[in-house]
Amino acid sequence: MGNNGREPIIKIAGMGKSFGDFEALKNIHLTVHNGERVVVCGPSGSGKSTMIRCINRLEAHDAGTITVDNIELNQNTKNINAIRREVAMVFQQFNLFPHLTVVENLTLGPVRARKMNPADAEVLARKYLERVHIPEQAEKYPAQLSGGQQQRVAIARSLCMEPRIMLFDEPTSALDPEMISEVLDVMAELAEDGMTMVCVTHEMSFARKVADTMVFMDAGEIVETASPEQFFSAPESERTQMFLNQILQY
Amino acid sequence: MVGWMKLTKGLIAGLLLTLLLTGCGANWGWYVVSPSTESGRSNLKFLIDGLGYTIALSICAIVISIVIGLLIALPGLAKGRAPRTMNRVYVECFRAIPILVLLLWVYYGLPVVLDIGITAFWAGVVALAISDSAFEAEIFRGGIQSISKGQIEAADSLGLSYYDKMRYVILPQAIRRILPPLGNQLVYMLKMSSLVSVIGLSELTRRANELVVTEYRPLEIYTILVLEYLILILIVSVGVRWLEKKMRADEQ
């Protein structure tokens, strides 16, 4: 699948997760290579978000193993923190800190978690604001920005941690239609720069353009893993075909 | 804010006017605290001098209760059962004890248990602080729990430590929601400080009681006492409102 012999950076093997009696994830196997762009899709409630939230331990898995950059994810807080330093997350609801300005949102992580000095962190913050095309909004509060701008700030905030992997949890689902493309553009640029990405999204044209690997999930299982060419033209599984028919109908 | 200030001013003016008018009647004897006579001045000074203890007692108790309240609230938000149980036990126990009873126990009982001496002032601070901290712990817990889970997740995925997450992300947002009920609690505590008069601390209420015994003018003296608390508490209220406004201002 176009890994060009790149080394695996995320290895998920036999992973499961239950909420009480409900089995949200069953026997998940997924390997993501350095620089690979993985797009995860599937009907709502299929466990897509839960799966990527397990990768940086926002949810704790209760079966199988997850290894990120050769560090095993378990209860060990040291390991969790080490993995969180490499893995950044962009949320559906942005989750910007409303009481801090844009630039303060961006420098908090580097200064507090990476012990960077504040002046350097600000230089870094402005560099990444430039990269998401909103350097002029640095002094504003999140509530003063549009949804698309807020999500780009959230992406910049993640980038300031200089992660090796970025997880996107339906980053455009809370946006008004006219703002979706400004966020997808930024994500596509990141992909071009070689960022390792795991992205849960329903934006199939984005997936077609950017993904190296498509993952289809249903009812807590990975049903199909394929290259985008194969995935969109000749999906193997019936469930994948049904899903694609439904979302590509219009 | 302006309307509220007007209301306050009107209220005080109305109260003073009523007092003055009724004071002209035969049943009032304002001479007992009249600033125009030597004994009236000294009585008035005696009453007002109680402010020092009332204020010092309240400030000490408030500061300590806020610190304890926060230390008790945080385990209440933990995932583990043990810290949550500790929080529940503390809150349920101290919330259930009447302040007056706790005060008597701390003043008369604690010295025996710990084999120490305790002054009326510190007994008052300890009793008020402990009792109040149980209520404040609940206020803090509620405020912190009202912050959306997404904020905590964002802080976690940035790799912030527990302390940094609380200090820079959660508490600054929670404090805005905590302030109104906390202001309520401060007013309540200030009023409850009058109970410390029963163990002999020479604060506002104690002094009024003492003066009533020697002068036998309860109506006038207790009216002055009412005004003293009213003014003190209005000042606290104005302070809390000002803080609330200031916090909103830096959000936007």
Short mmCIF file of C-alpha atoms in Angstrom, two decimals:
data_model
loop_
_atom_site.label_atom_id
_atom_site.label_comp_id
_atom_site.label_asym_id
_atom_site.label_seq_id
_atom_site.Cartn_x
_atom_site.Cartn_y
_atom_site.Cartn_z
CA MET A 1 0.00 0.00 0.00
CA GLY A 2 2.64 2.50 -0.96
CA ASN A 3 4.65 2.34 2.25
CA ASN A 4 7.90 2.27 0.28
CA GLY A 5 9.51 0.22 3.00
CA ARG A 6 8.79 2.88 5.62
CA GLU A 7 8.86 1.71 9.18
CA PRO A 8 5.65 1.17 11.11
CA ILE A 9 4.99 3.87 13.71
CA ILE A 10 1.59 2.85 15.12
CA LYS A 11 0.91 -0.84 15.68
CA ILE A 12 -2.51 -1.87 16.93
CA ALA A 13 -2.96 -5.60 17.50
CA GLY A 14 -6.07 -7.39 18.71
CA MET A 15 -7.28 -4.23 20.41
CA GLY A 16 -10.72 -4.15 22.06
CA LYS A 17 -12.68 -1.68 24.11
CA SER A 18 -15.96 -1.99 25.98
CA PHE A 19 -18.19 0.55 27.66
CA GLY A 20 -19.97 -1.57 30.25
CA ASP A 21 -21.71 -4.32 28.31
CA PHE A 22 -21.32 -2.56 24.98
CA GLU A 23 -18.39 -3.77 22.93
CA ALA A 24 -17.29 -0.60 21.12
CA LEU A 25 -14.20 -2.09 19.48
CA LYS A 26 -13.48 -5.72 18.63
CA ASN A 27 -10.17 -7.23 17.65
CA ILE A 28 -8.74 -4.18 15.87
CA HIS A 29 -5.58 -4.70 13.83
CA LEU A 30 -4.04 -1.67 12.17
CA THR A 31 -0.51 -0.65 11.30
CA VAL A 32 0.31 2.91 10.32
CA HIS A 33 3.69 3.64 8.76
CA ASN A 34 5.80 6.72 9.07
CA GLY A 35 4.42 9.38 6.72
CA GLU A 36 1.34 7.35 5.85
CA ARG A 37 -2.06 9.06 5.57
CA VAL A 38 -4.86 6.84 6.82
CA VAL A 39 -8.47 7.86 6.43
CA VAL A 40 -10.99 6.04 8.61
CA CYS A 41 -14.65 6.06 7.62
CA GLY A 42 -17.80 4.22 8.52
CA PRO A 43 -21.31 4.79 9.81
CA SER A 44 -21.80 6.68 13.06
CA GLY A 45 -21.41 4.53 16.13
CA SER A 46 -19.01 2.22 14.31
CA GLY A 47 -16.14 2.96 16.72
CA LYS A 48 -13.99 5.20 14.48
CA SER A 49 -13.60 7.95 17.04
CA THR A 50 -13.13 5.52 19.89
CA MET A 51 -10.34 3.83 17.97
CA ILE A 52 -8.31 6.95 17.34
CA ARG A 53 -9.01 8.21 20.86
CA CYS A 54 -7.38 5.03 22.12
CA ILE A 55 -4.18 5.90 20.26
CA ASN A 56 -3.40 8.78 22.63
CA ARG A 57 -5.20 7.25 25.59
CA LEU A 58 -8.18 9.58 25.77
CA GLU A 59 -9.87 6.21 26.05
CA ALA A 60 -8.14 3.26 27.65
CA HIS A 61 -8.33 0.05 25.57
CA ASP A 62 -9.02 -3.11 27.52
CA ALA A 63 -7.76 -5.84 25.21
CA GLY A 64 -4.84 -6.26 22.82
CA THR A 65 -1.90 -3.89 22.42
CA ILE A 66 -1.17 -0.45 20.99
CA THR A 67 2.42 0.50 20.29
CA VAL A 68 3.40 3.98 19.18
CA ASP A 69 6.99 4.54 18.08
CA ASN A 70 7.99 1.36 19.94
CA ILE A 71 6.44 2.56 23.20
CA GLU A 72 3.67 0.35 24.49
CA LEU A 73 0.56 2.18 25.63
CA ASN A 74 -0.51 0.94 29.07
CA GLN A 75 -1.33 2.34 32.50
CA ASN A 76 2.24 3.59 32.87
CA THR A 77 1.85 7.38 32.94
CA LYS A 78 5.41 7.82 31.74
CA ASN A 79 4.57 5.90 28.58
CA ILE A 80 1.30 7.78 28.15
CA ASN A 81 3.06 11.13 28.40
CA ALA A 82 5.84 10.01 26.05
CA ILE A 83 3.24 8.97 23.48
CA ARG A 84 1.21 12.15 23.91
CA ARG A 85 4.34 14.15 23.11
CA GLU A 86 4.47 12.43 19.69
CA VAL A 87 0.77 12.30 18.94
CA ALA A 88 -1.39 15.38 18.52
CA MET A 89 -5.15 15.39 18.30
CA VAL A 90 -7.58 17.68 16.48
CA PHE A 91 -11.16 17.46 17.75
CA GLN A 92 -14.54 17.82 16.11
CA GLN A 93 -15.50 20.60 18.54
CA PHE A 94 -12.05 22.32 18.27
CA ASN A 95 -11.74 22.45 22.09
CA LEU A 96 -9.80 25.69 22.07
CA PHE A 97 -9.32 27.28 25.49
CA PRO A 98 -11.90 30.11 25.46
CA HIS A 99 -10.22 32.17 28.21
CA LEU A 100 -6.90 32.39 26.33
CA THR A 101 -6.02 34.33 23.19
CA VAL A 102 -5.08 32.43 20.05
CA VAL A 103 -1.38 32.86 20.66
CA GLU A 104 -1.78 31.82 24.32
CA ASN A 105 -3.67 28.73 23.19
CA LEU A 106 -0.71 27.88 20.99
CA THR A 107 2.08 28.54 23.48
CA LEU A 108 0.55 26.80 26.52
CA GLY A 109 1.59 23.30 25.44
CA PRO A 110 5.14 24.13 24.37
CA VAL A 111 5.84 26.25 27.49
CA ARG A 112 4.22 24.00 30.10
CA ALA A 113 4.62 20.50 28.67
CA ARG A 114 7.82 20.92 26.66
CA LYS A 115 9.45 23.50 28.95
CA MET A 116 10.22 25.80 26.04
CA ASN A 117 10.96 29.40 26.94
CA PRO A 118 7.99 31.71 26.28
CA ALA A 119 9.73 33.88 23.68
CA ASP A 120 10.71 30.87 21.57
CA ALA A 121 7.23 29.41 21.97
CA GLU A 122 5.70 32.61 20.63
CA VAL A 123 7.97 32.53 17.57
CA LEU A 124 6.87 28.93 17.03
CA ALA A 125 3.21 29.85 17.49
CA ARG A 126 3.38 32.63 14.91
CA LYS A 127 5.17 30.33 12.48
CA TYR A 128 2.36 27.78 12.66
CA LEU A 129 -0.37 30.43 12.53
CA GLU A 130 1.27 31.55 9.30
CA ARG A 131 1.14 27.96 8.11
CA VAL A 132 -2.62 27.71 8.71
CA HIS A 133 -3.04 31.12 7.03
CA ILE A 134 -4.34 33.19 9.95
CA PRO A 135 -1.34 35.07 11.37
CA GLU A 136 -3.48 38.21 11.78
CA GLN A 137 -5.78 36.56 14.36
CA ALA A 138 -3.06 35.93 16.97
CA GLU A 139 -4.33 38.34 19.62
CA LYS A 140 -8.03 37.47 19.36
CA TYR A 141 -10.05 35.16 21.57
CA PRO A 142 -11.47 31.95 20.03
CA ALA A 143 -15.07 33.20 20.31
CA GLN A 144 -14.18 36.07 17.96
CA LEU A 145 -13.24 33.67 15.15
CA SER A 146 -15.34 31.72 12.67
CA GLY A 147 -15.60 27.95 13.03
CA GLY A 148 -13.16 27.32 10.20
CA GLN A 149 -10.65 29.73 11.73
CA GLN A 150 -11.06 28.10 15.13
CA GLN A 151 -10.35 24.68 13.70
CA ARG A 152 -7.26 26.01 11.94
CA VAL A 153 -6.09 27.48 15.25
CA ALA A 154 -6.65 24.04 16.80
CA ILE A 155 -4.53 22.47 14.06
CA ALA A 156 -1.81 25.08 14.67
CA ARG A 157 -1.99 24.35 18.40
CA SER A 158 -1.36 20.68 17.66
CA LEU A 159 1.49 21.53 15.30
CA CYS A 160 3.18 23.63 17.98
CA MET A 161 3.80 20.40 19.86
CA GLU A 162 5.82 19.32 16.78
CA PRO A 163 4.21 15.88 16.78
CA ARG A 164 5.21 12.96 14.58
CA ILE A 165 1.62 11.81 14.21
CA MET A 166 -1.60 13.77 13.94
CA LEU A 167 -5.02 12.34 14.72
CA PHE A 168 -8.09 14.09 13.33
CA ASP A 169 -11.46 13.23 14.85
CA GLU A 170 -14.08 14.41 12.32
CA PRO A 171 -12.40 17.81 12.06
CA THR A 172 -14.96 19.29 9.66
CA SER A 173 -18.19 17.79 11.02
CA ALA A 174 -19.02 20.80 13.20
CA LEU A 175 -18.34 23.34 10.46
CA ASP A 176 -20.64 25.26 8.18
CA PRO A 177 -20.25 23.97 4.61
CA GLU A 178 -18.46 27.06 3.31
CA MET A 179 -15.72 26.65 5.93
CA ILE A 180 -14.94 23.01 5.33
CA SER A 181 -12.57 23.53 2.44
CA GLU A 182 -10.32 26.00 4.28
CA VAL A 183 -9.70 23.33 6.92
CA LEU A 184 -9.28 20.50 4.40
CA ASP A 185 -6.80 22.64 2.44
CA VAL A 186 -4.63 23.03 5.52
CA MET A 187 -4.84 19.28 6.17
CA ALA A 188 -3.92 18.47 2.58
CA GLU A 189 -0.90 20.76 2.87
CA LEU A 190 0.19 18.92 6.00
CA ALA A 191 -0.18 15.63 4.18
CA GLU A 192 2.01 16.92 1.36
CA ASP A 193 4.68 17.83 3.88
CA GLY A 194 4.85 14.19 4.94
CA MET A 195 2.99 14.29 8.26
CA THR A 196 1.76 10.92 9.48
CA MET A 197 -2.01 11.30 9.75
CA VAL A 198 -4.92 9.22 10.93
CA CYS A 199 -8.10 10.98 10.03
CA VAL A 200 -11.70 10.11 10.78
CA THR A 201 -13.81 11.94 8.23
CA HIS A 202 -16.81 11.72 5.94
CA GLU A 203 -15.15 13.96 3.34
CA MET A 204 -14.67 11.36 0.64
CA SER A 205 -13.21 13.68 -1.98
CA PHE A 206 -10.56 14.67 0.56
CA ALA A 207 -9.92 11.00 1.27
CA ARG A 208 -9.56 10.20 -2.43
CA LYS A 209 -7.06 13.02 -2.87
CA VAL A 210 -4.97 12.59 0.27
CA ALA A 211 -5.22 9.06 1.67
CA ASP A 212 -2.63 6.35 1.19
CA THR A 213 -4.87 3.89 2.97
CA MET A 214 -8.62 3.73 3.52
CA VAL A 215 -10.03 1.97 6.55
CA PHE A 216 -13.71 1.13 6.74
CA MET A 217 -15.23 0.35 10.12
CA ASP A 218 -18.64 -0.97 11.06
CA ALA A 219 -20.03 -2.18 14.40
CA GLY A 220 -16.70 -1.88 16.20
CA GLU A 221 -14.68 -3.81 13.62
CA ILE A 222 -12.36 -2.95 10.79
CA VAL A 223 -14.22 -4.38 7.83
CA GLU A 224 -11.86 -3.38 5.06
CA THR A 225 -8.44 -1.83 4.60
CA ALA A 226 -7.50 -0.84 1.05
CA SER A 227 -5.82 1.73 -1.15
CA PRO A 228 -8.17 4.55 -2.15
CA GLU A 229 -8.21 3.43 -5.80
CA GLN A 230 -9.41 -0.01 -4.86
CA PHE A 231 -11.61 1.20 -2.02
CA PHE A 232 -13.66 3.58 -4.13
CA SER A 233 -13.80 1.56 -7.35
CA ALA A 234 -13.97 -2.03 -6.18
CA PRO A 235 -14.59 -2.42 -2.47
CA GLU A 236 -14.43 -6.05 -1.38
CA SER A 237 -16.99 -6.06 1.35
CA GLU A 238 -20.69 -5.71 0.85
CA ARG A 239 -20.99 -3.44 3.89
CA THR A 240 -18.39 -1.08 2.42
CA GLN A 241 -20.29 -0.97 -0.87
CA MET A 242 -23.52 -0.17 0.93
CA PHE A 243 -21.89 2.58 2.94
CA LEU A 244 -20.26 4.15 -0.10
CA ASN A 245 -23.50 4.01 -2.04
CA GLN A 246 -25.26 5.82 0.76
CA ILE A 247 -22.78 8.63 1.23
CA LEU A 248 -21.85 9.10 -2.42
CA GLN A 249 -25.46 9.16 -3.60
CA TYR A 250 -25.63 12.93 -3.97
CA MET B 1 -24.72 47.44 38.09
CA VAL B 2 -25.81 51.08 38.22
CA GLY B 3 -29.40 50.09 38.97
CA TRP B 4 -28.19 47.80 41.68
CA MET B 5 -26.06 50.53 43.29
CA LYS B 6 -29.06 52.85 43.22
CA LEU B 7 -31.16 50.20 44.90
CA THR B 8 -28.53 49.71 47.61
CA LYS B 9 -28.22 53.42 48.24
CA GLY B 10 -31.98 53.77 48.36
CA LEU B 11 -32.22 50.91 50.80
CA ILE B 12 -29.68 52.37 53.18
CA ALA B 13 -31.13 55.87 52.92
CA GLY B 14 -34.62 54.51 53.58
CA LEU B 15 -33.43 52.56 56.61
CA LEU B 16 -31.60 55.54 58.08
CA LEU B 17 -34.57 57.81 57.48
CA THR B 18 -36.93 55.39 59.22
CA LEU B 19 -34.57 55.19 62.15
CA LEU B 20 -34.27 58.95 62.42
CA LEU B 21 -38.01 59.53 62.22
CA THR B 22 -38.93 56.82 64.68
CA GLY B 23 -35.98 57.95 66.77
CA CYS B 24 -37.88 61.15 67.47
CA GLY B 25 -40.61 59.11 69.16
CA ALA B 26 -40.70 58.62 72.88
CA ASN B 27 -39.66 54.98 72.87
CA TRP B 28 -36.22 55.52 71.35
CA GLY B 29 -33.19 56.59 73.26
CA TRP B 30 -30.52 57.39 70.75
CA TYR B 31 -28.55 59.25 73.40
CA VAL B 32 -26.90 55.93 74.19
CA VAL B 33 -24.91 56.08 70.93
CA SER B 34 -25.20 59.79 70.17
CA PRO B 35 -21.99 61.24 68.75
CA SER B 36 -22.75 64.55 70.48
CA THR B 37 -22.19 63.29 74.02
CA GLU B 38 -19.05 61.97 75.62
CA SER B 39 -20.60 58.67 76.75
CA GLY B 40 -22.45 58.23 73.44
CA ARG B 41 -19.19 58.63 71.54
CA SER B 42 -17.40 56.14 73.73
CA ASN B 43 -20.26 53.64 73.41
CA LEU B 44 -20.25 54.03 69.64
CA LYS B 45 -16.51 53.59 69.50
CA PHE B 46 -16.79 50.49 71.69
CA LEU B 47 -19.30 48.97 69.26
CA ILE B 48 -17.43 49.83 66.09
CA ASP B 49 -14.11 48.61 67.46
CA GLY B 50 -15.53 45.09 67.19
CA LEU B 51 -15.12 45.40 63.41
CA GLY B 52 -11.43 44.57 63.72
CA TYR B 53 -12.08 41.10 65.10
CA THR B 54 -15.06 40.40 62.86
CA ILE B 55 -13.07 41.30 59.75
CA ALA B 56 -9.85 39.55 60.81
CA LEU B 57 -11.79 36.43 61.80
CA SER B 58 -13.70 36.34 58.53
CA ILE B 59 -10.67 36.94 56.33
CA CYS B 60 -8.60 34.24 58.06
CA ALA B 61 -11.49 31.79 57.91
CA ILE B 62 -12.27 32.57 54.25
CA VAL B 63 -8.68 32.16 53.07
CA ILE B 64 -8.23 28.90 54.95
CA SER B 65 -11.63 27.56 53.90
CA ILE B 66 -10.94 28.26 50.23
CA VAL B 67 -7.64 26.39 50.38
CA ILE B 68 -9.16 23.43 52.25
CA GLY B 69 -12.27 23.53 50.05
CA LEU B 70 -10.14 23.20 46.91
CA LEU B 71 -8.00 20.45 48.43
CA ILE B 72 -11.18 18.55 49.31
CA ALA B 73 -12.91 19.23 45.98
CA LEU B 74 -10.10 17.86 43.79
CA PRO B 75 -10.14 14.27 45.15
CA GLY B 76 -13.91 14.37 44.63
CA LEU B 77 -13.24 14.64 40.89
CA ALA B 78 -10.71 11.80 40.75
CA LYS B 79 -11.40 8.53 38.97
CA GLY B 80 -10.42 6.31 41.90
CA ARG B 81 -12.88 5.30 44.58
CA ALA B 82 -10.64 6.05 47.57
CA PRO B 83 -10.15 9.78 46.92
CA ARG B 84 -13.84 10.20 46.10
CA THR B 85 -14.83 8.48 49.33
CA MET B 86 -12.50 10.75 51.28
CA ASN B 87 -14.19 13.76 49.68
CA ARG B 88 -17.68 12.46 50.48
CA VAL B 89 -16.87 11.66 54.10
CA TYR B 90 -15.39 15.10 54.71
CA VAL B 91 -18.22 16.97 53.03
CA GLU B 92 -21.03 14.94 54.59
CA CYS B 93 -19.55 15.08 58.11
CA PHE B 94 -18.71 18.74 58.36
CA ARG B 95 -21.76 19.88 56.42
CA ALA B 96 -23.94 18.10 58.97
CA ILE B 97 -22.50 19.78 62.08
CA PRO B 98 -24.16 23.09 63.02
CA ILE B 99 -21.54 25.85 63.09
CA LEU B 100 -22.36 26.76 66.69
CA VAL B 101 -21.91 23.15 67.81
CA LEU B 102 -18.64 22.81 65.92
CA LEU B 103 -17.45 26.08 67.45
CA LEU B 104 -18.21 24.91 70.98
CA TRP B 105 -16.51 21.60 70.32
CA VAL B 106 -13.40 23.21 68.88
CA TYR B 107 -13.14 25.71 71.74
CA TYR B 108 -13.91 23.41 74.66
CA GLY B 109 -13.21 19.93 73.26
CA LEU B 110 -10.24 20.21 70.90
CA PRO B 111 -7.83 21.57 73.55
CA VAL B 112 -8.52 18.48 75.67
CA VAL B 113 -8.11 16.06 72.77
CA LEU B 114 -4.88 17.59 71.48
CA ASP B 115 -3.62 18.88 74.81
CA ILE B 116 -3.15 22.41 73.47
CA GLY B 117 -4.43 25.84 74.33
CA ILE B 118 -6.60 27.65 71.81
CA THR B 119 -7.77 31.25 71.89
CA ALA B 120 -11.37 32.19 71.13
CA PHE B 121 -10.14 33.86 67.94
CA TRP B 122 -8.42 30.77 66.53
CA ALA B 123 -11.18 28.47 67.68
CA GLY B 124 -13.54 30.71 65.67
CA VAL B 125 -11.27 30.63 62.61
CA VAL B 126 -10.94 26.84 62.74
CA ALA B 127 -14.66 26.19 63.21
CA LEU B 128 -15.78 28.62 60.52
CA ALA B 129 -13.08 27.49 58.08
CA ILE B 130 -13.85 23.80 58.45
CA SER B 131 -17.59 24.23 58.25
CA ASP B 132 -17.34 26.55 55.27
CA SER B 133 -14.78 24.40 53.45
CA ALA B 134 -17.31 21.56 53.22
CA PHE B 135 -19.75 23.84 51.38
CA GLU B 136 -17.02 25.40 49.27
CA ALA B 137 -15.72 21.96 48.26
CA GLU B 138 -19.13 21.31 46.72
CA ILE B 139 -19.15 24.70 45.01
CA PHE B 140 -15.70 24.06 43.54
CA ARG B 141 -16.57 20.53 42.47
CA GLY B 142 -19.70 21.77 40.72
CA GLY B 143 -17.79 24.57 38.99
CA ILE B 144 -15.02 22.29 37.81
CA GLN B 145 -17.43 19.60 36.63
CA SER B 146 -19.29 22.18 34.56
CA ILE B 147 -16.22 22.66 32.34
CA SER B 148 -16.70 20.59 29.19
CA LYS B 149 -14.88 17.28 28.88
CA GLY B 150 -13.36 18.52 25.64
CA GLN B 151 -11.28 21.08 27.55
CA ILE B 152 -9.80 18.33 29.70
CA GLU B 153 -9.15 16.16 26.66
CA ALA B 154 -7.46 19.02 24.81
CA ALA B 155 -5.23 19.67 27.83
CA ASP B 156 -4.46 15.95 28.13
CA SER B 157 -3.56 15.57 24.49
CA LEU B 158 -1.19 18.55 24.79
CA GLY B 159 0.56 16.48 27.46
CA LEU B 160 -0.10 18.97 30.27
CA SER B 161 0.49 17.68 33.80
CA TYR B 162 -2.43 17.49 36.25
CA TYR B 163 -1.26 20.69 37.97
CA ASP B 164 -0.85 22.62 34.70
CA LYS B 165 -4.18 21.40 33.43
CA MET B 166 -5.92 22.67 36.56
CA ARG B 167 -3.91 25.86 36.89
CA TYR B 168 -4.03 27.06 33.28
CA VAL B 169 -7.07 25.41 31.70
CA ILE B 170 -9.74 24.26 34.15
CA LEU B 171 -9.63 26.59 37.16
CA PRO B 172 -9.45 29.88 35.21
CA GLN B 173 -12.67 28.86 33.47
CA ALA B 174 -14.30 27.35 36.53
CA ILE B 175 -13.64 30.42 38.69
CA ARG B 176 -16.07 32.48 36.63
CA ARG B 177 -18.86 30.05 37.40
CA ILE B 178 -17.74 29.56 41.00
CA LEU B 179 -17.70 33.25 41.90
CA PRO B 180 -21.43 33.90 42.34
CA PRO B 181 -22.07 30.97 44.73
CA LEU B 182 -18.72 31.62 46.41
CA GLY B 183 -19.77 35.23 47.01
CA ASN B 184 -22.90 33.88 48.64
CA GLN B 185 -20.79 31.69 50.87
CA LEU B 186 -18.53 34.60 51.89
CA VAL B 187 -21.55 36.63 52.96
CA TYR B 188 -22.87 33.65 54.89
CA MET B 189 -19.54 33.17 56.63
CA LEU B 190 -19.34 36.84 57.57
CA LYS B 191 -22.75 36.59 59.20
CA MET B 192 -21.90 33.34 60.97
CA SER B 193 -18.85 35.01 62.50
CA SER B 194 -21.34 36.56 64.95
CA LEU B 195 -21.67 33.12 66.58
CA VAL B 196 -18.10 33.39 67.85
CA SER B 197 -19.46 35.93 70.35
CA VAL B 198 -20.69 33.02 72.48
CA ILE B 199 -17.15 31.91 73.28
CA GLY B 200 -16.23 35.44 74.26
CA LEU B 201 -14.42 36.90 71.27
CA SER B 202 -14.91 40.64 71.47
CA GLU B 203 -16.27 41.08 67.94
CA LEU B 204 -19.30 43.13 66.81
CA THR B 205 -22.06 40.98 68.32
CA ARG B 206 -20.27 40.34 71.61
CA ARG B 207 -19.70 44.05 72.13
CA ALA B 208 -23.33 44.86 71.41
CA ASN B 209 -24.41 42.23 73.94
CA GLU B 210 -22.05 43.62 76.55
CA LEU B 211 -23.23 47.17 76.01
CA VAL B 212 -26.86 46.15 76.19
CA VAL B 213 -26.21 44.63 79.61
CA THR B 214 -24.73 47.86 80.99
CA GLU B 215 -26.88 50.42 79.17
CA TYR B 216 -30.12 48.50 78.85
CA ARG B 217 -30.92 50.00 75.44
CA PRO B 218 -31.25 46.86 73.24
CA LEU B 219 -33.33 48.49 70.50
CA GLU B 220 -30.79 51.20 69.66
CA ILE B 221 -27.71 49.08 70.18
CA TYR B 222 -28.93 46.12 68.14
CA THR B 223 -30.08 48.50 65.41
CA ILE B 224 -26.53 49.80 65.21
CA LEU B 225 -25.37 46.16 65.08
CA VAL B 226 -27.74 45.44 62.19
CA LEU B 227 -26.37 48.45 60.30
CA GLU B 228 -22.80 47.36 60.93
CA TYR B 229 -23.38 43.94 59.36
CA LEU B 230 -25.46 45.40 56.56
CA ILE B 231 -22.74 47.82 55.54
CA LEU B 232 -19.99 45.23 55.86
CA ILE B 233 -21.86 42.75 53.70
CA LEU B 234 -22.83 45.32 51.07
CA ILE B 235 -19.13 46.10 50.72
CA VAL B 236 -18.35 42.40 50.21
CA SER B 237 -21.16 42.12 47.65
CA VAL B 238 -19.88 45.10 45.69
CA GLY B 239 -16.42 43.54 45.78
CA VAL B 240 -17.65 40.20 44.45
CA ARG B 241 -19.66 41.89 41.67
CA TRP B 242 -16.62 43.91 40.70
CA LEU B 243 -14.53 40.73 40.50
CA GLU B 244 -17.16 39.01 38.37
CA LYS B 245 -17.23 41.92 35.98
CA LYS B 246 -13.46 42.04 35.79
CA MET B 247 -13.26 38.32 34.97
CA ARG B 248 -15.83 38.64 32.23
CA ALA B 249 -13.92 41.59 30.84
CA ASP B 250 -10.73 39.65 30.24
CA GLU B 251 -12.56 36.85 28.52
CA GLN B 252 -13.71 39.17 25.82
#
